[in-house]
PDB file of C-alpha atoms in Angstrom:
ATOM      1  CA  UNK A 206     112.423  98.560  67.257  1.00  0.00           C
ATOM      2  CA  UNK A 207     109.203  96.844  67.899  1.00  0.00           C
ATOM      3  CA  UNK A 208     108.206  95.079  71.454  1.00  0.00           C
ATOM      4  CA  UNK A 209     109.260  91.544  71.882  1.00  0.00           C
ATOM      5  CA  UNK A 210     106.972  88.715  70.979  1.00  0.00           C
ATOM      6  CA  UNK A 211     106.983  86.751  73.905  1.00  0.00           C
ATOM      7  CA  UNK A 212     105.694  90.322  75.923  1.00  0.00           C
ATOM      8  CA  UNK A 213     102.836  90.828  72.910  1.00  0.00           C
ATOM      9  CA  UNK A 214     101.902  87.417  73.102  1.00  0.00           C
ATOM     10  CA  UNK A 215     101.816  87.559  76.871  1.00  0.00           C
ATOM     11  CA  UNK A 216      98.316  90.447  77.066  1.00  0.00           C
ATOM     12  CA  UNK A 217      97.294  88.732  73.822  1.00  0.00           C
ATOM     13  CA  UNK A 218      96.949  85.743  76.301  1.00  0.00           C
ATOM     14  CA  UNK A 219      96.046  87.724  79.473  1.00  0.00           C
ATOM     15  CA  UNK A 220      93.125  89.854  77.495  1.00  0.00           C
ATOM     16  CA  UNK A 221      91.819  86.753  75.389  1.00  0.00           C
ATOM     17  CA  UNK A 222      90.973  84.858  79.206  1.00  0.00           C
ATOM     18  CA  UNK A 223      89.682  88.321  80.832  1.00  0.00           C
ATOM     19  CA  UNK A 224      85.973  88.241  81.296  1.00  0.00           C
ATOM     20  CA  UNK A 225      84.095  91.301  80.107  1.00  0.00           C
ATOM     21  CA  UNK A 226      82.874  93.833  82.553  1.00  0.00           C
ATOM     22  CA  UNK A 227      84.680  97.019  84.074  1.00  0.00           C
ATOM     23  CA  UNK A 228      86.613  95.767  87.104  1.00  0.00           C
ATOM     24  CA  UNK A 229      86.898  92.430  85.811  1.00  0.00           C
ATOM     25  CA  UNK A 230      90.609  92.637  85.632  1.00  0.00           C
ATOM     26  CA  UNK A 231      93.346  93.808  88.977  1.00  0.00           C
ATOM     27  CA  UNK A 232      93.903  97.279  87.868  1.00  0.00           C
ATOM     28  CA  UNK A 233      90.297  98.427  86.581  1.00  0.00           C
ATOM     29  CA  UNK A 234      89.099 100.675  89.189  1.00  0.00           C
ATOM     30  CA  UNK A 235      86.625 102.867  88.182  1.00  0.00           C
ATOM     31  CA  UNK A 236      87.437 106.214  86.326  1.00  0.00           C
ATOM     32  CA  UNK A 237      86.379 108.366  88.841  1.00  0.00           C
ATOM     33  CA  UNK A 238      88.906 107.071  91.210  1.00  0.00           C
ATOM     34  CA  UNK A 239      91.886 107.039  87.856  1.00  0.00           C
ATOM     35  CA  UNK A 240      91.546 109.135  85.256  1.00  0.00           C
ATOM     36  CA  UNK A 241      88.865 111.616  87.139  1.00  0.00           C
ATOM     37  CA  UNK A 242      91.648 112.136  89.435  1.00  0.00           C
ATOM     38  CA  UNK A 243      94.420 112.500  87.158  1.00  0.00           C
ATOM     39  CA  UNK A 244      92.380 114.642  84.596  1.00  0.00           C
ATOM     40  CA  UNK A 245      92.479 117.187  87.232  1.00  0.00           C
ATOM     41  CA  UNK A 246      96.109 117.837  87.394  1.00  0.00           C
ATOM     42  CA  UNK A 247      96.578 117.053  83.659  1.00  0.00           C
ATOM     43  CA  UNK A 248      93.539 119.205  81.764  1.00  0.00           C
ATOM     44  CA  UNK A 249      95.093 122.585  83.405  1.00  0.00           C
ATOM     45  CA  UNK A 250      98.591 122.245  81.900  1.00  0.00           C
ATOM     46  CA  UNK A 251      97.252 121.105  78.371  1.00  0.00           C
ATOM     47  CA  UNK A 252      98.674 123.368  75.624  1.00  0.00           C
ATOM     48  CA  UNK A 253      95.970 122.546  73.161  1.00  0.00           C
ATOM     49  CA  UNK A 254      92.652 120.791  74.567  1.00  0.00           C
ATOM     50  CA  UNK A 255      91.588 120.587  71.563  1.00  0.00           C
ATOM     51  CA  UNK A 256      94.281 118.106  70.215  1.00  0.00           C
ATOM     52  CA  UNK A 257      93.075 114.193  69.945  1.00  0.00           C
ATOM     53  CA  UNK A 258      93.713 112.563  73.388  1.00  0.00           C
ATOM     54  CA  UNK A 259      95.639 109.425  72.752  1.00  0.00           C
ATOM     55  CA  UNK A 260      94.827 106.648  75.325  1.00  0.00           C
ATOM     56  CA  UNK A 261      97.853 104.674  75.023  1.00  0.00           C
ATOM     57  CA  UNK A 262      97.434 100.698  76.533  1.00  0.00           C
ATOM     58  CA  UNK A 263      94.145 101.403  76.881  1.00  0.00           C
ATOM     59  CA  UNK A 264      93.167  97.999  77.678  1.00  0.00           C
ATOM     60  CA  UNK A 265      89.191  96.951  78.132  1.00  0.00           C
ATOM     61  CA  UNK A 266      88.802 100.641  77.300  1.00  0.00           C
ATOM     62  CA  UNK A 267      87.627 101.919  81.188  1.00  0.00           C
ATOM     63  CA  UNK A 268      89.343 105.102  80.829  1.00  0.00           C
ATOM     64  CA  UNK A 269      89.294 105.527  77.381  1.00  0.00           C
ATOM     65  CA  UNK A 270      85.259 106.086  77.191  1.00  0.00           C
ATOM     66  CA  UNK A 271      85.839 108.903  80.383  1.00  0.00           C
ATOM     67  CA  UNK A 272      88.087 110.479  78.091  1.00  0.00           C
ATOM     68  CA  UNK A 273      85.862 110.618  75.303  1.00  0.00           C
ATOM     69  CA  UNK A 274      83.344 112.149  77.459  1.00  0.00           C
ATOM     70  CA  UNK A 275      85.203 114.953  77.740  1.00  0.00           C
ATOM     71  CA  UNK A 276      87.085 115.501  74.881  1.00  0.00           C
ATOM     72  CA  UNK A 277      85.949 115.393  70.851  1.00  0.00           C
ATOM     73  CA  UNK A 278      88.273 113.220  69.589  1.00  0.00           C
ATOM     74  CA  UNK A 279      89.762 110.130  71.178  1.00  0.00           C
ATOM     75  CA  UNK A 280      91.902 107.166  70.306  1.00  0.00           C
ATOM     76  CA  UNK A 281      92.026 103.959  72.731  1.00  0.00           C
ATOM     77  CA  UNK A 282      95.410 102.022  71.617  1.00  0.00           C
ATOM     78  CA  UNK A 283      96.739  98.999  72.415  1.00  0.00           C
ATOM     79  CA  UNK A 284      99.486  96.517  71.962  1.00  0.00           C
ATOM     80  CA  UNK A 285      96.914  93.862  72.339  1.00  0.00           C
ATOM     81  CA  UNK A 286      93.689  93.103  69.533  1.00  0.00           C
ATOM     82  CA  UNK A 287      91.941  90.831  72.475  1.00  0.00           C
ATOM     83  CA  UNK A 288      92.062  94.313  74.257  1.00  0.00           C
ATOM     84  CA  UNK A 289      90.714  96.458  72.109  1.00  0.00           C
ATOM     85  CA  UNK A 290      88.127  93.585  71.357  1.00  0.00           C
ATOM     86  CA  UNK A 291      86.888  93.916  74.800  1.00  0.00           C
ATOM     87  CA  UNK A 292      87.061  97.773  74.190  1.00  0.00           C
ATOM     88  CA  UNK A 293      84.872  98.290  70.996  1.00  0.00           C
ATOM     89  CA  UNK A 294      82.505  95.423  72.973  1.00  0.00           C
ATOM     90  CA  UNK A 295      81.693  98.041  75.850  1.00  0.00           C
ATOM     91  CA  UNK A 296      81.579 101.176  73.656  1.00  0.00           C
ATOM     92  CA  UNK A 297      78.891 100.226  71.521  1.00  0.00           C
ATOM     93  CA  UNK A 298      77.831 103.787  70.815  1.00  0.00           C
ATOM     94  CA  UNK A 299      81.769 104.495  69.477  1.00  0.00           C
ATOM     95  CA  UNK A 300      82.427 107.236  72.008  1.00  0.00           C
ATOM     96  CA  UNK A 301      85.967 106.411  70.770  1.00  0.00           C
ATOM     97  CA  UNK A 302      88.433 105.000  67.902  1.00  0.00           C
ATOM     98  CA  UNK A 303      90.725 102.401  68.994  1.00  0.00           C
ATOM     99  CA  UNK A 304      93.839 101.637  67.338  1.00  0.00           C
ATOM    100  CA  UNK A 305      95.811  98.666  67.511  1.00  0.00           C
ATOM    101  CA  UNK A 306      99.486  99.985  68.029  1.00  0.00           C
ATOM    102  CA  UNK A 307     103.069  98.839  69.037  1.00  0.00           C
ATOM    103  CA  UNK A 308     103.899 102.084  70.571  1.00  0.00           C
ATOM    104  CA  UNK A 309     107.773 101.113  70.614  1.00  0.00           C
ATOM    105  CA  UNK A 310     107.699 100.214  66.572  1.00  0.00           C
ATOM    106  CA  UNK A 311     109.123 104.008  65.144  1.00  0.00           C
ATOM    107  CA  UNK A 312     107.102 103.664  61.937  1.00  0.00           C
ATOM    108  CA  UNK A 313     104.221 102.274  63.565  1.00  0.00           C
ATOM    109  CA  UNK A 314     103.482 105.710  65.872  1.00  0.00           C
ATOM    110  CA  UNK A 315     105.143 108.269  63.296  1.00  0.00           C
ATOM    111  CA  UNK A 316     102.157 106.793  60.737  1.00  0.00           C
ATOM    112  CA  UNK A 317      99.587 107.452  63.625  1.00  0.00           C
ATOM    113  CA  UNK A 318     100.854 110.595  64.169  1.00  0.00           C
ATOM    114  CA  UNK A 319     100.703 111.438  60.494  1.00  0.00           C
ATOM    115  CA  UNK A 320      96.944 110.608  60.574  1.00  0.00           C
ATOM    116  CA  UNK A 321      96.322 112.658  63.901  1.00  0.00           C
ATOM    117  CA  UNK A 322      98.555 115.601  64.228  1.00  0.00           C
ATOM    118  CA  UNK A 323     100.287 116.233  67.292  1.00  0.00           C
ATOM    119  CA  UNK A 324      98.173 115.032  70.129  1.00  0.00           C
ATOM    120  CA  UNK A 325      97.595 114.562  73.958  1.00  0.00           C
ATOM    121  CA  UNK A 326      98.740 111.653  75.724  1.00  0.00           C
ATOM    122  CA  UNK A 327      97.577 109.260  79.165  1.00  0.00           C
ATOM    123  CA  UNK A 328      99.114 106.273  79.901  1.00  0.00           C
ATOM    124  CA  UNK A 329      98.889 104.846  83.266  1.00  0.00           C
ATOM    125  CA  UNK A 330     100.850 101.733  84.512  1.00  0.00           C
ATOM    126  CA  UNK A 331     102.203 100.656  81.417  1.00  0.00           C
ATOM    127  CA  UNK A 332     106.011 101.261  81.116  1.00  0.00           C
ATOM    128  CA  UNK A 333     106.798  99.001  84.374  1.00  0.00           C
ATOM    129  CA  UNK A 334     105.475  96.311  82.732  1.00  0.00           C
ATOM    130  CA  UNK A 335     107.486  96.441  79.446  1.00  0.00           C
ATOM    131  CA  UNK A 336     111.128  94.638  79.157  1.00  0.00           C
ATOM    132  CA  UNK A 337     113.823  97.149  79.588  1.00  0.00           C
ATOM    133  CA  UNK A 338     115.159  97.492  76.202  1.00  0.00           C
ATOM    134  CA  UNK A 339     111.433  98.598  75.200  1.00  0.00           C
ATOM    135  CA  UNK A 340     111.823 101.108  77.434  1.00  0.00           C
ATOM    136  CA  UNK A 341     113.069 104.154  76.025  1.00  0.00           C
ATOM    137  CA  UNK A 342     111.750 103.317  72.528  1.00  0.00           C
ATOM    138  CA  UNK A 343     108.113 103.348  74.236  1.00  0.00           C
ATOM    139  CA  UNK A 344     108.697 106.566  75.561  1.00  0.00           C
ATOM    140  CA  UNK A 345     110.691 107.959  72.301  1.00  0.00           C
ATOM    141  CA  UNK A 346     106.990 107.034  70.566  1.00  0.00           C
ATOM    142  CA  UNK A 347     105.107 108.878  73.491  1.00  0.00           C
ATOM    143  CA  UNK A 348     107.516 111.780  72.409  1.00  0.00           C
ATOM    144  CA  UNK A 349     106.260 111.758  68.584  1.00  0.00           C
ATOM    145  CA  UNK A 350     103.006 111.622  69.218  1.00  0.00           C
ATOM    146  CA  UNK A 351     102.366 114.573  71.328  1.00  0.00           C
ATOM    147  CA  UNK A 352     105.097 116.785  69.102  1.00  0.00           C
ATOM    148  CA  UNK A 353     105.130 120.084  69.431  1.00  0.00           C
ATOM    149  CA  UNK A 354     101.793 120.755  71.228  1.00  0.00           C
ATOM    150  CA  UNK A 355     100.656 118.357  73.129  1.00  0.00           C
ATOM    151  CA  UNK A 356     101.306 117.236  76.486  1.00  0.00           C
ATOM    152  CA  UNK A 357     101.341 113.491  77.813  1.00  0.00           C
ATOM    153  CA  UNK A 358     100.239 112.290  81.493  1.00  0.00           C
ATOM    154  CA  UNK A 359     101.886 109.316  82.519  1.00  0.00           C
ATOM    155  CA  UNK A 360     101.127 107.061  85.566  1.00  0.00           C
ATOM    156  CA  UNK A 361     103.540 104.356  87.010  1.00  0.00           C
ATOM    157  CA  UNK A 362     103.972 102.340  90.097  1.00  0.00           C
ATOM    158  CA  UNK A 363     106.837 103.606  92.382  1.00  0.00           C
ATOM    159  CA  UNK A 364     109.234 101.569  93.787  1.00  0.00           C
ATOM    160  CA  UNK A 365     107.663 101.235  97.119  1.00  0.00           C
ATOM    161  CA  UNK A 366     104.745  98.797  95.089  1.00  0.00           C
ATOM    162  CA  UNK A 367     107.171  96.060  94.549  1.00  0.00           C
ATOM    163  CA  UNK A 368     107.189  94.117  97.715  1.00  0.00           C
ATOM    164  CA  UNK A 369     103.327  95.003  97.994  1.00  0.00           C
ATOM    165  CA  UNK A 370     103.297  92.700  94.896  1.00  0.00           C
ATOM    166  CA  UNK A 371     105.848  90.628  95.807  1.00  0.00           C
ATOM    167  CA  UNK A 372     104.157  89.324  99.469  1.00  0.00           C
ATOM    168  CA  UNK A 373     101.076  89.545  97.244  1.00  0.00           C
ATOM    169  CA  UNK A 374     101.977  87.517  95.286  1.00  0.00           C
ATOM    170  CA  UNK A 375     103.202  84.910  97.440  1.00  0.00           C
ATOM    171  CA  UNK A 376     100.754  84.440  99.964  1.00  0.00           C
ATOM    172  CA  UNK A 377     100.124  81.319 101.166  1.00  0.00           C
ATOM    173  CA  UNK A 378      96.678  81.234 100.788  1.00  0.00           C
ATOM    174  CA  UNK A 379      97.536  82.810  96.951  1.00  0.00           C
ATOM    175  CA  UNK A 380      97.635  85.789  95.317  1.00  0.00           C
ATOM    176  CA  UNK A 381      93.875  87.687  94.928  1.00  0.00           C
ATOM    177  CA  UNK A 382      92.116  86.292  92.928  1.00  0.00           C
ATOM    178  CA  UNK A 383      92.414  88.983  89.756  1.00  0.00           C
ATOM    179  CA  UNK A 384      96.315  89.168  90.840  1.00  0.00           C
ATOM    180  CA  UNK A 385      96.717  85.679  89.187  1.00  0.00           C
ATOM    181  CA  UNK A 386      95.968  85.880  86.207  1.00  0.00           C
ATOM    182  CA  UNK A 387      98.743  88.753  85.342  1.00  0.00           C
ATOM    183  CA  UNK A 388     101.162  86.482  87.406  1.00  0.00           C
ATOM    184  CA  UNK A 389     100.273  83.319  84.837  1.00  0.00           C
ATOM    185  CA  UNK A 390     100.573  84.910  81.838  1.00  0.00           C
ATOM    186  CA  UNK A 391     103.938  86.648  83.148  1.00  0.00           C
ATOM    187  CA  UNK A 392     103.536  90.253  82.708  1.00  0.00           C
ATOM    188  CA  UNK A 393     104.103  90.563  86.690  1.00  0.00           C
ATOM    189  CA  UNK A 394     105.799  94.237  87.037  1.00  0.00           C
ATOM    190  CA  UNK A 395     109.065  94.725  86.127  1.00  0.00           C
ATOM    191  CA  UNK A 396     111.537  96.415  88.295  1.00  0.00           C
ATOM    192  CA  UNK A 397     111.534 100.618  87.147  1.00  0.00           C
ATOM    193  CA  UNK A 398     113.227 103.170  89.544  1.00  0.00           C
ATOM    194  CA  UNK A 399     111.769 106.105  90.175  1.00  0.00           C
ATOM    195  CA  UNK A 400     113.853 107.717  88.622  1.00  0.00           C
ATOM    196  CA  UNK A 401     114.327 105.915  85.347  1.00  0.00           C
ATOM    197  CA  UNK A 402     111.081 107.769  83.820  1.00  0.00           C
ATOM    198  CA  UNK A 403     112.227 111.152  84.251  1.00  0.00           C
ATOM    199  CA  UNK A 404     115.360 110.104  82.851  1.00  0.00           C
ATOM    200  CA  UNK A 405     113.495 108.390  80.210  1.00  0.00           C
ATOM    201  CA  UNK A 406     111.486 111.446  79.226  1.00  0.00           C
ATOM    202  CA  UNK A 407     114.505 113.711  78.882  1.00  0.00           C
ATOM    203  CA  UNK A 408     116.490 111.105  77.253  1.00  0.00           C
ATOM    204  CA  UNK A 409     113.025 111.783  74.522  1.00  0.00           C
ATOM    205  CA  UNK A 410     113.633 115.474  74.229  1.00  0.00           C
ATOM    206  CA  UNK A 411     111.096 115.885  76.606  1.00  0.00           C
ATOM    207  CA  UNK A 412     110.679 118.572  79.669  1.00  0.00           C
ATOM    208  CA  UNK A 413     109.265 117.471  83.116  1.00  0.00           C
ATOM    209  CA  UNK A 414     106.300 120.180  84.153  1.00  0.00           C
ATOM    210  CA  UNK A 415     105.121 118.765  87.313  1.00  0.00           C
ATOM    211  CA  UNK A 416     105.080 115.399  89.097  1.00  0.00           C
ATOM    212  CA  UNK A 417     103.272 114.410  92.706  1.00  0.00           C
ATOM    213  CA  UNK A 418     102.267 110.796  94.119  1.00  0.00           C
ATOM    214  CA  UNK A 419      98.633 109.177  93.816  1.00  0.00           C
ATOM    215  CA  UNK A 420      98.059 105.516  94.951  1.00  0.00           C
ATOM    216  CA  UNK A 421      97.409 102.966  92.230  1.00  0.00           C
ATOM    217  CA  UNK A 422      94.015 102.345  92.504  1.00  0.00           C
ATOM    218  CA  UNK A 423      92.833  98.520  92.087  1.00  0.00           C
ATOM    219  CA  UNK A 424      89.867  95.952  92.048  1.00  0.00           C
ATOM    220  CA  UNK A 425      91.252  93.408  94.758  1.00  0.00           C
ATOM    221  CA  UNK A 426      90.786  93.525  98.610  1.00  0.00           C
ATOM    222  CA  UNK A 427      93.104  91.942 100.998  1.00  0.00           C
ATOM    223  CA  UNK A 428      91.999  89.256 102.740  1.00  0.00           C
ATOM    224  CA  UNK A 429      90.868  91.161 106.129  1.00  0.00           C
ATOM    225  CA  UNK A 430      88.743  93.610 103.512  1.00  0.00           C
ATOM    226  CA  UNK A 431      90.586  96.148 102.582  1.00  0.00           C
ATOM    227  CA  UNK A 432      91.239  97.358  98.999  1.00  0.00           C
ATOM    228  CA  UNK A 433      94.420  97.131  97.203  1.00  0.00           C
ATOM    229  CA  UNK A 434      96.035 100.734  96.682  1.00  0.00           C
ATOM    230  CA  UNK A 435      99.600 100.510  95.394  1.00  0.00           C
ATOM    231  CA  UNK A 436     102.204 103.976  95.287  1.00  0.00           C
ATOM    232  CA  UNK A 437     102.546 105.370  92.016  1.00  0.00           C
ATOM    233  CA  UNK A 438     103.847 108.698  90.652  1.00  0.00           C
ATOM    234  CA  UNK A 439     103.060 110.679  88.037  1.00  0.00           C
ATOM    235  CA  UNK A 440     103.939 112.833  85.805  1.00  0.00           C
ATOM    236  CA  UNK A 441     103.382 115.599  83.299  1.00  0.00           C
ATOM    237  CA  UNK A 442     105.371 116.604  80.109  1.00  0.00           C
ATOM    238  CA  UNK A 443     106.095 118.292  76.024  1.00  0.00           C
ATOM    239  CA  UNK A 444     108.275 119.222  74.182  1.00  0.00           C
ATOM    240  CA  UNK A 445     108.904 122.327  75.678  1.00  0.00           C
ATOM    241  CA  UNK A 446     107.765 124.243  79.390  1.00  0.00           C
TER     242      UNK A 446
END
């Protein structure tokens, strides 16, 4: 099962119009306040550290090159090839490999995983915005990448950050300014529970070792100034405790 065209050609669309630049797009914030934050709770329960670090919907590539400052290998994938153009574009020096990759396509991520070996995995804010029936083939792929040794780190909005994006959304002075452009090309959030990615891991053969709440960090302010931080939870899990 592979993800459905009209939600490929959707970030094809989105990524082709995004300007270049970290923080160009809504959810961008810099790596020190995403991945610096989450690297801290994740790098302590890793298994194998030495294991590629998979990136996966890595987008423009922001916290793909922190990664790959501190690890050896690592792979920025991506549904989209206008994303990983913008990538490749601002990591000249090739800090990283970047992979184009329908994570929900079985044959696609068992032949990446037969080129890397088990391996590590961070994905934040990705599985709320894929269709439901993408769902638990997404996270079955998650599952054979990181096999028996790695871990995987996973980031999604919480419930709670619906109606943030919802009166977002439909202010009526507009949405912020980077907020439209994801509601145009209609990959607005989709509607996960917070418990449907637990359920989604185990469902995966996978074991839950810890879980907490961070805010969402983005690039937009509201209109009196102040910045955009939507609830998310995350979570960390393999194969086995």
């Amino acid at each position: 099962m592979s993800v459905t065209s009209r939600y490929r050609e959707a970030w094809e669309g989105f990524w082709r119009e995004a300007p270049d630049g970290q923080g160009a797009v809504f959810w961008d914030a810099a790596a020190a306040q995403t991945v610096g934050l989450h690297l801290a709770l994740f790098e302590p329960k890793l298994r194998d550290p030495g294991l590629q670090m998979v990136d996966l919907g890595c987008g423009n590539g922001t916290q793909t090159r922190f990664l790959a400052d501190r690890f050896s290998h690592v792979v920025g994938a991506d549904l989209s090839a206008a994303a990983l153009d913008h990538a490749r574009h601002a990591d000249p020096a090739g800090q990283a490999a970047y992979r184009l990759l329908d994570a929900a396509d079985k044959t696609e991520v068992e032949t990446l995983h037969a080129e890397l070996g088990d391996a590590n995995v961070y994905m934040r804010g990705v599985l709320h915005q894929v269709e439901p029936d993408d769902r638990q083939p997404l996270v079955d792929g998650i599952a054979t990448l990181i096999g028996e040794r790695g871990h995987v780190f996973l980031v999604e909005l919480a419930e709670a950050a619906r109606p943030i994006i919802g009166e977002l959304a439909q202010d009526p002075a507009g949405p912020p300014a980077k907020l439209a452009p994801v509601l145009r090309h209609g990959i607005a959030p989709g509607d996960v529970s917070d418990d449907e990615v637990p359920e989604l891991l185990r469902a995966a053969g996978l074991t839950v070792l810890a879980s907490g709440e961070l805010p969402l960090i983005t690039t937009e302010f509201t209109a009196d100034g102040a910045r955009i931080e939507l609830p998310s939870k995350w979570v960390i899990a393999s194969r086995t405790a």
